XYZ file of C-alpha atoms in Angstrom:
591
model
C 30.022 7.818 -17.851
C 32.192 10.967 -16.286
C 31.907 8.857 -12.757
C 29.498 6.060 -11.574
C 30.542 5.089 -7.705
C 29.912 1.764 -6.453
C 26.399 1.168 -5.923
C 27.163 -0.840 -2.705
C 28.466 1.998 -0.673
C 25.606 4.227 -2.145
C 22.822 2.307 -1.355
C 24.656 1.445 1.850
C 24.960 5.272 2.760
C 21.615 5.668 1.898
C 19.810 3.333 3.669
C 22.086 3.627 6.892
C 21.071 7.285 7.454
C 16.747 6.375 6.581
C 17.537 3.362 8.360
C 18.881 4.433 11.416
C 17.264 3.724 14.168
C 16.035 0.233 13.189
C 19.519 -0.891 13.372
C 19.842 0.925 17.082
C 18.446 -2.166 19.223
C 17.568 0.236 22.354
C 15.745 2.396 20.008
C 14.122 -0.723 17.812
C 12.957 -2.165 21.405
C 11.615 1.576 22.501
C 9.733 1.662 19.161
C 8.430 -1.639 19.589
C 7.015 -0.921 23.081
C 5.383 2.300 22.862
C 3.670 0.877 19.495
C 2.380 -2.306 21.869
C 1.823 0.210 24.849
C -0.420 2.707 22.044
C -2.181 -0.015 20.682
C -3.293 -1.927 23.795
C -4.661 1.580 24.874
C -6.616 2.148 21.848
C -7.797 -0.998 22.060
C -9.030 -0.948 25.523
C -11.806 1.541 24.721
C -13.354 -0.717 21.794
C -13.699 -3.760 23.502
C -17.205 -5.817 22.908
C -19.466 -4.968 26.007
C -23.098 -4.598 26.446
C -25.091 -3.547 29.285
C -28.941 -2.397 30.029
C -30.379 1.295 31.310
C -31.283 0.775 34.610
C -32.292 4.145 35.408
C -32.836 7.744 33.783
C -32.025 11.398 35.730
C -32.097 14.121 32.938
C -28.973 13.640 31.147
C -27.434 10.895 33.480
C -28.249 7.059 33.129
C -27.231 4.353 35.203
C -26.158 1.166 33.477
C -25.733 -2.830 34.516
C -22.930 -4.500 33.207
C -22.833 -8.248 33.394
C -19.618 -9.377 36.214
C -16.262 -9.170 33.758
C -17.291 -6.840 31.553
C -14.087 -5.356 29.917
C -15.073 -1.354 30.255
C -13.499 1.939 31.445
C -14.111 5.619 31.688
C -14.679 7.660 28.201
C -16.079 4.307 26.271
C -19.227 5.437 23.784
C -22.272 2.678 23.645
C -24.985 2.549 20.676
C -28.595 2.355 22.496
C -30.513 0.253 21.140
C -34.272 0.289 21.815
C -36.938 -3.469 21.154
C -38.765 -3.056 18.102
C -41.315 -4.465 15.964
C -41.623 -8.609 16.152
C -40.808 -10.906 13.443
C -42.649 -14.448 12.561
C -41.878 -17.044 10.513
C -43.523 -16.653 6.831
C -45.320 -20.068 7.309
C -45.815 -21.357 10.803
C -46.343 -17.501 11.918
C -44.057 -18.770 15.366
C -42.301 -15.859 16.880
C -38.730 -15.847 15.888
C -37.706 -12.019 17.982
C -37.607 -8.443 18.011
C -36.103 -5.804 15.401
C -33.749 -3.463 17.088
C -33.963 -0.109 16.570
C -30.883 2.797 17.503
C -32.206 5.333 20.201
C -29.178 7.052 20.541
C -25.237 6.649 22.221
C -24.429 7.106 25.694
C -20.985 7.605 27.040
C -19.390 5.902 30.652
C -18.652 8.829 32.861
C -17.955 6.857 36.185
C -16.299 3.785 37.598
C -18.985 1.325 39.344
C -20.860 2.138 42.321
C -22.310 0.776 45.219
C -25.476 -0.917 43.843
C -23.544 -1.916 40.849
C -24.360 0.221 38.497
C -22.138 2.519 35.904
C -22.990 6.131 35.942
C -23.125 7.239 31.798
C -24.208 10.927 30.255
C -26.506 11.252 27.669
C -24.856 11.758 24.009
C -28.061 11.763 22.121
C -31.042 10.410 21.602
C -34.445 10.103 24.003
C -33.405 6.956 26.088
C -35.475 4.819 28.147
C -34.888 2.460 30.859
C -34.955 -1.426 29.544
C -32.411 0.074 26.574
C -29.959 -1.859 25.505
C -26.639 -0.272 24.896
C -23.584 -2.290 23.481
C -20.145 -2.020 21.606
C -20.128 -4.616 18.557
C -18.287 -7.171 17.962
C -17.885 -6.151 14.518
C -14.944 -3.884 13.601
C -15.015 -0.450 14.166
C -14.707 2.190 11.415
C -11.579 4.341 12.267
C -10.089 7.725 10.628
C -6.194 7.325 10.811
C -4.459 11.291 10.174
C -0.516 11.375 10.604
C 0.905 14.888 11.151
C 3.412 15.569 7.950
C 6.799 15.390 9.616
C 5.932 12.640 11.350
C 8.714 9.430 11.282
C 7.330 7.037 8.352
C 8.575 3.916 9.569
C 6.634 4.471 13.104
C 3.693 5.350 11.154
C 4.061 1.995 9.032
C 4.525 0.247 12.063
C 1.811 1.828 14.193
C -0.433 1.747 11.241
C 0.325 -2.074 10.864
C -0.068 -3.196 14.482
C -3.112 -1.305 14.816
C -4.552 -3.055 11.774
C -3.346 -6.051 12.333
C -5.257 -6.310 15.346
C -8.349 -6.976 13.395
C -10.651 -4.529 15.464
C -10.454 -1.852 12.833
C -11.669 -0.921 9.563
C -9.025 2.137 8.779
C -9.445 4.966 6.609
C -7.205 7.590 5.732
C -7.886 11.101 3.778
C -6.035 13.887 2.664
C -6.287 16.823 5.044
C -5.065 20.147 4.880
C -5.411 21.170 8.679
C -5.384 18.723 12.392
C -7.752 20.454 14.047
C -9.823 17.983 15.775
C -13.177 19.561 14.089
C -12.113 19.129 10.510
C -10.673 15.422 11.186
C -13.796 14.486 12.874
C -15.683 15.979 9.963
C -13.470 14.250 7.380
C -14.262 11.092 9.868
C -18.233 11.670 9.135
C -18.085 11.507 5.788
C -16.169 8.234 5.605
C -18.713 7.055 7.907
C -16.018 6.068 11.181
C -16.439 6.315 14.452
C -13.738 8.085 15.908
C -10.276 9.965 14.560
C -6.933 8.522 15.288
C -4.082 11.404 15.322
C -0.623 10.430 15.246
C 2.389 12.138 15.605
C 6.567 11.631 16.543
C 7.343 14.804 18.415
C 10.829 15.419 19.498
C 10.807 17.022 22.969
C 14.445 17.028 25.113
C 16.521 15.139 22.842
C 13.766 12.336 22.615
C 11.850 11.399 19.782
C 8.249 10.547 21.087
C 5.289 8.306 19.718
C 2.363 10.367 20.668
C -1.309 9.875 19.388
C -5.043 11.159 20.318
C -8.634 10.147 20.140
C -11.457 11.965 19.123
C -15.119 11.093 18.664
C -15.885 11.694 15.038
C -19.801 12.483 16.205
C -18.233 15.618 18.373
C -14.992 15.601 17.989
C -14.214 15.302 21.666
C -10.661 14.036 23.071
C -11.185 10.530 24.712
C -7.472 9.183 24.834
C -4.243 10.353 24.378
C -0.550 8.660 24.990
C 2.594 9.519 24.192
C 5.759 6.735 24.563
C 9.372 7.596 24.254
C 10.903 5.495 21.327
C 14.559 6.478 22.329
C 17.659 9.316 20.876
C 16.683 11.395 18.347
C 17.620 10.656 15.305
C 17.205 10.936 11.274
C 13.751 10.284 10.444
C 12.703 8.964 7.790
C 9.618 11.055 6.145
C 6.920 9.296 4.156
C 8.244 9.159 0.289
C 5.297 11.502 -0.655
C 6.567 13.618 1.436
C 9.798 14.360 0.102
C 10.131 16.712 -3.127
C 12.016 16.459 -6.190
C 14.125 19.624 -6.041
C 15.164 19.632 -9.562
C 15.711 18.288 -13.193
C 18.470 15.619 -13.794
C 18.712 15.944 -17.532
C 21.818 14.842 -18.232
C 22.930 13.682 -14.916
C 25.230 10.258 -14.570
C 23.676 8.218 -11.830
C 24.976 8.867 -8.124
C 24.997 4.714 -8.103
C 25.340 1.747 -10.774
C 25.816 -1.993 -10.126
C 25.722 -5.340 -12.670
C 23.021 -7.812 -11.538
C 23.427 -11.598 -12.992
C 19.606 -10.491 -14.372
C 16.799 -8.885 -13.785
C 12.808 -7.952 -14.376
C 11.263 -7.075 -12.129
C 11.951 -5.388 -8.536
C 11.036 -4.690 -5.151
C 12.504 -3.468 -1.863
C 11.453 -4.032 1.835
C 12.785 -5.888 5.034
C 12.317 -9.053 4.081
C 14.066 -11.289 7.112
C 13.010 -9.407 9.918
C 17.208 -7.690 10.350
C 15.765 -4.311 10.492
C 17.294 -3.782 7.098
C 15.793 -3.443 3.542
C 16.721 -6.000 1.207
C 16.108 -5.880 -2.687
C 14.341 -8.683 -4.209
C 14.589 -9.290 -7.910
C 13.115 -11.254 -10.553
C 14.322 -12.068 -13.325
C 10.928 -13.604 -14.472
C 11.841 -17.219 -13.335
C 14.733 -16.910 -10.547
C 14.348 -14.902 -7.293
C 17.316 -13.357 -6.103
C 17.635 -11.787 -2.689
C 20.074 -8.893 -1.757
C 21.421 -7.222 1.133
C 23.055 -3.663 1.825
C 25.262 -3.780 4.870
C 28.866 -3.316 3.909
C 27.897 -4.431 -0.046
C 25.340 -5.266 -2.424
C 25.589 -9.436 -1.578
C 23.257 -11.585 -3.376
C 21.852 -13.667 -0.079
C 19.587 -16.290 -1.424
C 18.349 -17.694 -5.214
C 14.869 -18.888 -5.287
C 14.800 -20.941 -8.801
C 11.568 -21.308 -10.492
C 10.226 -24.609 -12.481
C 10.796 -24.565 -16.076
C 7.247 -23.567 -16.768
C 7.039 -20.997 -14.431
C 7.152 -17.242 -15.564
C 6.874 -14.252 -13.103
C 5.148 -11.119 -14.590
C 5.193 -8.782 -11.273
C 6.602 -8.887 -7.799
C 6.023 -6.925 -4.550
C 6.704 -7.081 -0.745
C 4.640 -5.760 1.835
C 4.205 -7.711 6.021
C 0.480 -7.747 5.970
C 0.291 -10.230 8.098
C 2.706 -8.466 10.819
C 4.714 -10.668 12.030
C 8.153 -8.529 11.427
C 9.155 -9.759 7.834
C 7.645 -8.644 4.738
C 6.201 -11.496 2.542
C 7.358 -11.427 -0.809
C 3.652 -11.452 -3.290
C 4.724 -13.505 -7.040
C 2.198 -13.150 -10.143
C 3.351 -15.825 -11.924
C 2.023 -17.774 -15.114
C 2.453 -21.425 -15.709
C 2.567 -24.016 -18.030
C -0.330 -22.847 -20.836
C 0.357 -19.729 -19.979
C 1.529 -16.717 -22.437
C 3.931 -14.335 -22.051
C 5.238 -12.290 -24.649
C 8.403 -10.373 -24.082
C 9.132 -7.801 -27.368
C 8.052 -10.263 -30.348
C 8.957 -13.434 -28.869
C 5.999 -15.616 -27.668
C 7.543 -17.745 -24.503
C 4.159 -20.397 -24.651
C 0.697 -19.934 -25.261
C -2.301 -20.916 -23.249
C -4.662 -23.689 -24.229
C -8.164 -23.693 -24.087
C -9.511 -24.814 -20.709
C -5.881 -24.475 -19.372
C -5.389 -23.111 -15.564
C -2.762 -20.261 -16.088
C -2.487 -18.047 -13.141
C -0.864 -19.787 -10.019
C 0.465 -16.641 -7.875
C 2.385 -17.567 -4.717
C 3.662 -16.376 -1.700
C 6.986 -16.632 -0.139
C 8.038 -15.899 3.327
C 11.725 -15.936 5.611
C 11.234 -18.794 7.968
C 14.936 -18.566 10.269
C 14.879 -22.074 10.392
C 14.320 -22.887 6.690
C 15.130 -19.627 4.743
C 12.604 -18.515 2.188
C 9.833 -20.780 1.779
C 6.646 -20.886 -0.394
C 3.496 -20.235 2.318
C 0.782 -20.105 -0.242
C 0.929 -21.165 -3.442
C -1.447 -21.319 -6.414
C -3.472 -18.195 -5.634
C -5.836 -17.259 -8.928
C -5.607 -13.525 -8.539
C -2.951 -10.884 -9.761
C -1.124 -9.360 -6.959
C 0.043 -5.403 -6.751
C 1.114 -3.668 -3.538
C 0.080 0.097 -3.290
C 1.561 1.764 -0.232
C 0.369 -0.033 2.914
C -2.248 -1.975 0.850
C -2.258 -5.225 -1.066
C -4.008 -5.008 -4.548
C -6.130 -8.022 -5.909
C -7.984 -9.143 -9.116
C -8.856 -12.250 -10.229
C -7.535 -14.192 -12.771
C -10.009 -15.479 -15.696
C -9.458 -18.067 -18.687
C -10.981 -15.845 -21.360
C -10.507 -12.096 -20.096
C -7.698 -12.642 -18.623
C -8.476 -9.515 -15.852
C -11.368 -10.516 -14.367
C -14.124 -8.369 -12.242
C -12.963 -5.416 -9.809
C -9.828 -4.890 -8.039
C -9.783 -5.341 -4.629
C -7.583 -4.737 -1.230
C -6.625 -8.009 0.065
C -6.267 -8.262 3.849
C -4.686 -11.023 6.351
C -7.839 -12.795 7.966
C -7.788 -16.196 9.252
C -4.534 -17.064 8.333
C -4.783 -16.525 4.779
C -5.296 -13.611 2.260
C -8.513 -12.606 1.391
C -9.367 -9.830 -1.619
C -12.277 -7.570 0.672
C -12.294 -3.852 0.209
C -13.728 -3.221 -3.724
C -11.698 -0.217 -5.246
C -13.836 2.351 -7.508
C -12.130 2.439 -10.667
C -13.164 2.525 -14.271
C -14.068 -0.565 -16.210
C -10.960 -0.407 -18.253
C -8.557 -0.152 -15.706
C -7.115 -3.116 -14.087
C -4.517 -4.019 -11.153
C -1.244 -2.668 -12.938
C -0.282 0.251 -14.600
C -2.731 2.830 -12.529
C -2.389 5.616 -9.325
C -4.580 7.644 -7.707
C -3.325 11.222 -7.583
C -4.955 14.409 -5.844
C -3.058 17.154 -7.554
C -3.803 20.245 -5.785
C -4.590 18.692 -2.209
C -8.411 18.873 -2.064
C -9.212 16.021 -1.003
C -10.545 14.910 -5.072
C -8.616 11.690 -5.481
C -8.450 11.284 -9.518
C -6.865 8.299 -10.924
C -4.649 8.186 -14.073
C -3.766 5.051 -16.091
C -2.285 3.775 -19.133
C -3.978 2.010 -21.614
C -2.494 -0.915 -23.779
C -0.799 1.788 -26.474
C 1.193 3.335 -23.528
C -1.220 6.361 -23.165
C -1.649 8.011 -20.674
C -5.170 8.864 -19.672
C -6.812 11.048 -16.421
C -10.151 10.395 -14.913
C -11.680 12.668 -12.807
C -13.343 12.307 -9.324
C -16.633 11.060 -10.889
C -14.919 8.707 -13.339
C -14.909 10.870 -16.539
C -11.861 10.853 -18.772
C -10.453 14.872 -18.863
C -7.571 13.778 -20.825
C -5.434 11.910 -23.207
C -1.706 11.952 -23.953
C -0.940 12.844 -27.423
C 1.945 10.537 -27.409
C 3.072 7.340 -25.957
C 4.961 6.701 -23.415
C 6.597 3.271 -24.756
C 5.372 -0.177 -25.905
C 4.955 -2.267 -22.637
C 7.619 -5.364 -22.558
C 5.020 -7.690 -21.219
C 1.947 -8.737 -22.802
C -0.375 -12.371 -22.579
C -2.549 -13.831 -25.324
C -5.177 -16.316 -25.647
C -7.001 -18.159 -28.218
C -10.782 -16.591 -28.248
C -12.164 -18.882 -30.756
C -13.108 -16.100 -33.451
C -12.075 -16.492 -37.002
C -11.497 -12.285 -37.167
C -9.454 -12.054 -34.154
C -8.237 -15.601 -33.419
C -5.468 -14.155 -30.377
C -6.390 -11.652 -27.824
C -3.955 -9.614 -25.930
C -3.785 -8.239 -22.748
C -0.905 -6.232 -21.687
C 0.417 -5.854 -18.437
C 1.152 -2.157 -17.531
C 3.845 -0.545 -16.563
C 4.293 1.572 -12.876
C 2.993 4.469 -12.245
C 4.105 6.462 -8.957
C 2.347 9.734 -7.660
C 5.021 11.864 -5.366
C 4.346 15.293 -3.547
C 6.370 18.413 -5.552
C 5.910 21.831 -4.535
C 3.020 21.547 -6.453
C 1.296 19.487 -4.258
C 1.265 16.201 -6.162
C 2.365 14.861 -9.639
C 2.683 12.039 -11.405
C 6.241 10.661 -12.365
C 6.616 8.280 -15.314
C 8.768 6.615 -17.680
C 9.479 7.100 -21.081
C 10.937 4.356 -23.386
C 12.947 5.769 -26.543
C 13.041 2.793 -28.675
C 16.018 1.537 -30.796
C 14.418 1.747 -34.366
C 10.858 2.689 -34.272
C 10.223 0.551 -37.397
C 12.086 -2.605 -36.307
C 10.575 -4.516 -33.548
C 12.137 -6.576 -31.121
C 15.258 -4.386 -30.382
C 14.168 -3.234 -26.932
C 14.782 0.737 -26.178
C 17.959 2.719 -26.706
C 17.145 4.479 -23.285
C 14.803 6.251 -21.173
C 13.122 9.611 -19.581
C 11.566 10.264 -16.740
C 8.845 12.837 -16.796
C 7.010 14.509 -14.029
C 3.420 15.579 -15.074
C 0.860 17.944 -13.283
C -2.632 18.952 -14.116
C -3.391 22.590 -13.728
C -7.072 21.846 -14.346
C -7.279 21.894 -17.828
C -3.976 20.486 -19.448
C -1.261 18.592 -18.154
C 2.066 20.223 -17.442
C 5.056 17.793 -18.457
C 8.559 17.889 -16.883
C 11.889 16.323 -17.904
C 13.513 15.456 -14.611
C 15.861 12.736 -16.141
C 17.282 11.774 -19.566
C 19.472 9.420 -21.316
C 19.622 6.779 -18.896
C 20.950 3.169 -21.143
C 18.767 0.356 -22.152
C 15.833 -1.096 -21.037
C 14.065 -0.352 -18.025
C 12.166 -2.798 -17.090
C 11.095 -1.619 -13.298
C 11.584 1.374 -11.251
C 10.706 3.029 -7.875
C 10.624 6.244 -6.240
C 11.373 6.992 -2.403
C 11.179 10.287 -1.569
C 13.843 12.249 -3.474
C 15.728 8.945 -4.862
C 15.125 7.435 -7.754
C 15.855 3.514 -8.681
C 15.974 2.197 -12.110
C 16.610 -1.639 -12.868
C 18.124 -1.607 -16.705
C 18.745 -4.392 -19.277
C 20.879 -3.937 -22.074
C 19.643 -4.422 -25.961
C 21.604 -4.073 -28.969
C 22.205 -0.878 -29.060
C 24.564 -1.301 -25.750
C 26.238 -4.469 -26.924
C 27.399 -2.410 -30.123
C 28.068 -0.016 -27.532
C 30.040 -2.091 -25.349
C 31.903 -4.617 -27.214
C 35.170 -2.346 -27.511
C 35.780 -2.690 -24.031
C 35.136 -6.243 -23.629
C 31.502 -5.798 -22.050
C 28.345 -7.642 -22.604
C 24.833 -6.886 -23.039
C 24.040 -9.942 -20.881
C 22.639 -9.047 -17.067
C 20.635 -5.638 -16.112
C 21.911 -2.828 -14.101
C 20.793 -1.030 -10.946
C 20.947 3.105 -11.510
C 20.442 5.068 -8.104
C 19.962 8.567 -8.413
C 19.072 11.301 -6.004
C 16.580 14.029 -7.201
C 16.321 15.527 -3.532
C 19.784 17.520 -3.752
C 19.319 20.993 -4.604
């Protein structure tokens, strides 16, 4: 290499300036409050209530509330009208009423004299003896973020509010934030009302700042705006940076030796307000920080017959440090790395036994779950989930696990097509139309798009490498004895100046004829559909060895490397070894 600096002052540099503010404690504590502040006030107009028309005067009603009831100006209320009766099929006894919706009213004024709440008509022909009410069950809410706004507020907003278990949130591509398109965007998902968020910077002062709208209307209800503290850097959502330009040939901005390494994943792991990298090296955790070096913090040492095959952090369940999500096989389990079968499964075996770890200050990292049956991914701001079976392996649909009840719990069903599963698949809306397609690989390392409707447009005529990872099982037929599943590599969509493309890896192996070897190197590719073919982009070449996990944020690139025989050849003339992996930084985003 012509020059590789140290990867600790890189990654130190780099996450120092994204980083920023979280390590300012006036600004972390500003952050924190006028998130609290924002959601207590969002809150306070979906509280459970329910009241009964008292009285009609054209388009005003009067209302009683029961003595307590948690309301303000601005709330909206279902009306609900007594229906039809129901009886029991046998004893024909009188169990109650139907309910049927009459229309929504909304609280215009604070409680009079006799009691009573003065509301205006939204729609509907209502009728004194209505019943109007706020569920208890949670309420369907469009979240929009303006573009520049600061990504870790949004992650942290977005978290809080969800982790307040009053919402169901949806999000949507949308190409203007004028309240009538969001609220029409907001009707077709079916919510209630539209969220708008924002970070403006007004007098030196960066600002939280969001507003409510009623998705039936699109009327303003709510609006606050917080200082968080100084301006600062900001840190942009990762989709929306843009890669400015093709690293062919380029020698990483960053490299560092690991002991070993698999598998990858970065986040703020011990509530510090810093990002740490976790690795896997399929059996051993190791934990890393960036503060004045890349320091190995903490080893996490696996059983003998344990055997990671992905890891991920995300804090679902909010409480300021990211749990770190382990698909791991056990004893009876396969895994196949290259040619080399590790262990096979038996018959009737159990085989997937995911886990959970988590920073406890007192204890360190500790195991908070343990022997979950379901693959684990994390996409974005969501936790991926399918279930593990005996015979195929990937079982049923994917799903988005949530934090409920103090455990996780696969919910939300994802639409995808029956032969995708949890890895190796992203959703990707190329020209920013609001058409999510999704493109996957399949088992050869092709690359294939479906469309909207779930049609496959398209095929690569290549692959893009022979995955590392595969697992096997006996099926009990005499013409295919073994069946193999393979576990996918990443995919990662990222917004270019074309809207959005795909970027992926390419493995170059050794000897295509001899297996075993590993790759020589890789490529990265950037690929776009125009609507007909897909456009394919060299943005990075000859990078060494194996990789075996990568990640994009923004305009940087991360690559974890191991080296094969090719770079022990390579390498032995200056007294290196093949053993260990390597870290490659590199940052697309300069021009």
């Amino acid at each position: 290499m012509k020059k590789i600096c140290t990867a600790a002052l890189t990654i130190f540099l780099f996450l120092c300036s994204s980083l920023q503010a979280s390590e300012n404690p006036a600004s972390a504590k500003g952050s924190e409050t006028a998130i609290q502040q924002a959601r207590e006030m969002i809150l306070s107009y979906f509280n459970p209530a329910e009241g009964t028309i008292s009285d009609i005067k054209g388009n005003m009603v009067s209302v009683k509330f029961p003595e307590g009831a948690q309301i303000r100006k601005g709330m909206r209320f279902s009306v609900f009208r007594q229906g039809k009766p129901f009886h029991h099929p046998v004893t024909n006894e009188l169990i109650g009423y139907a309910e049927e919706i009459a229309g929504r009213l909304e609280l215009s004024g604070e409680k009079g004299n006799d009691g009573l709440h003065s509301c205006v008509v939204i729609r509907g022909e209502l009728k004194a003896g209505d019943t109007v009410r706020i569920t208890e069950s949670r309420i369907k809410l469009a979240f929009f973020q303006e573009r520049k706004s600061d990504w870790e507020l949004s992650e942290a907003f977005y978290g809080s509010l969800k982790g307040s278990g009053r919402f169901e949130i949806f999000e949507a591509y949308t190409p203007s934030y004028k309240p009538e398109d969001l609220s029409q965007l907001a009707l077709k998902m079916n919510a209630e009302a539209v969220l708008l968020f924002s970070t403006p910077l007004k007098n030196e002062k960066r600002f939280l700042s969001v507003t409510l709208y009623w998705a039936e209307d699109a009327k303003p209800f709510a609006e606050k705006e917080e200082s968080v503290g100084p301006a600062g850097t900001i840190m942009h959502a990762p989709e929306e940076e843009f890669i400015a330009r093709s690293l062919s040939d380029t020698e990483p901005w960053g490299s560092y030796r690991l002991a070993s390494g698999e598998f990858f994943a970065m986040g703020d792991v011990d509530g510090n307000g810093v990002a740490e990298l976790v690795v896997s090296d399929g059996n051993t955790i190791s934990i890393y920080n960036f503060r004045e070096q890349l320091q190995e913090t903490w080893t996490i040492k696996g059983t003998s017959a344990e055997n990671h095959i992905s890891i991920d952090v995300l804090d679902l369940n909010m409480n300021g440090r990211a749990e770190i999500f382990v698909t791991a096989f056990f004893s009876g389990a396969v895994t196949k790395t290259d040619d080399s079968i590790l262990s096979r499964r038996k018959p009737g075996d159990t085989a997937v036994e995911s886990f959970v770890l988590e920073f406890d200050p007192a204890e360190g990292y500790r195991k908070t779950r343990s022997s979950i049956p379901y693959f684990f991914r994390v996409s974005g701001k969501r936790l991926l989930m399918q279930k593990f079976d005996e015979n195929r392996i990937f079982s049923g649909p994917v799903y988005e696990g949530e934090w409920e009840n103090g455990d996780y719990a696969a919910k939300k069903q994802l639409s995808l097509p029956s032969d995708v599963n949890i890895y190796g698949f992203t959703f990707i809306d190329w020209q920013h139309k609001g058409e999510s397609q999704i493109m996957t690989f399949d088992d050869a390392g092709y690359l294939i798009l479906y469309d909207s409707k779930g049609q496959a447009v398209w095929k690569s005529s290549r692959s893009y490498g022979k995955f590392a990872l595969s697992l096997e099982s006996e099926s009990f037929s005499m013409a295919n004895p073994i069946k193999k599943w393979f576990l996918r590599g990443r995919l990662i969509t990222a917004v270019t100046e074309k809207k959005e493309e795909v970027i992926v890896l390419n493995k170059i192996p050794v000897v295509a004829q001899v297996p075993g070897l590993g790759s020589k190197g890789s490529e990265v590719y950037s690929l776009w559909w125009d609507g007909s073919d897909i456009e394919e982009k060299l943005i990075l070449s000859q990078v060494p060895g194996t990789i075996t996990d990568y990640w994009v944020h923004g305009g940087e690139l991360f690559l974890l490397a191991k080296g094969n025989l090719l770079s022990l050849v390579k390498n032995a003339v200056t007294g290196e070894f093949a053993k260990g992996s390597a870290l490659y930084y590199y940052r697309m985003g300069e021009k």
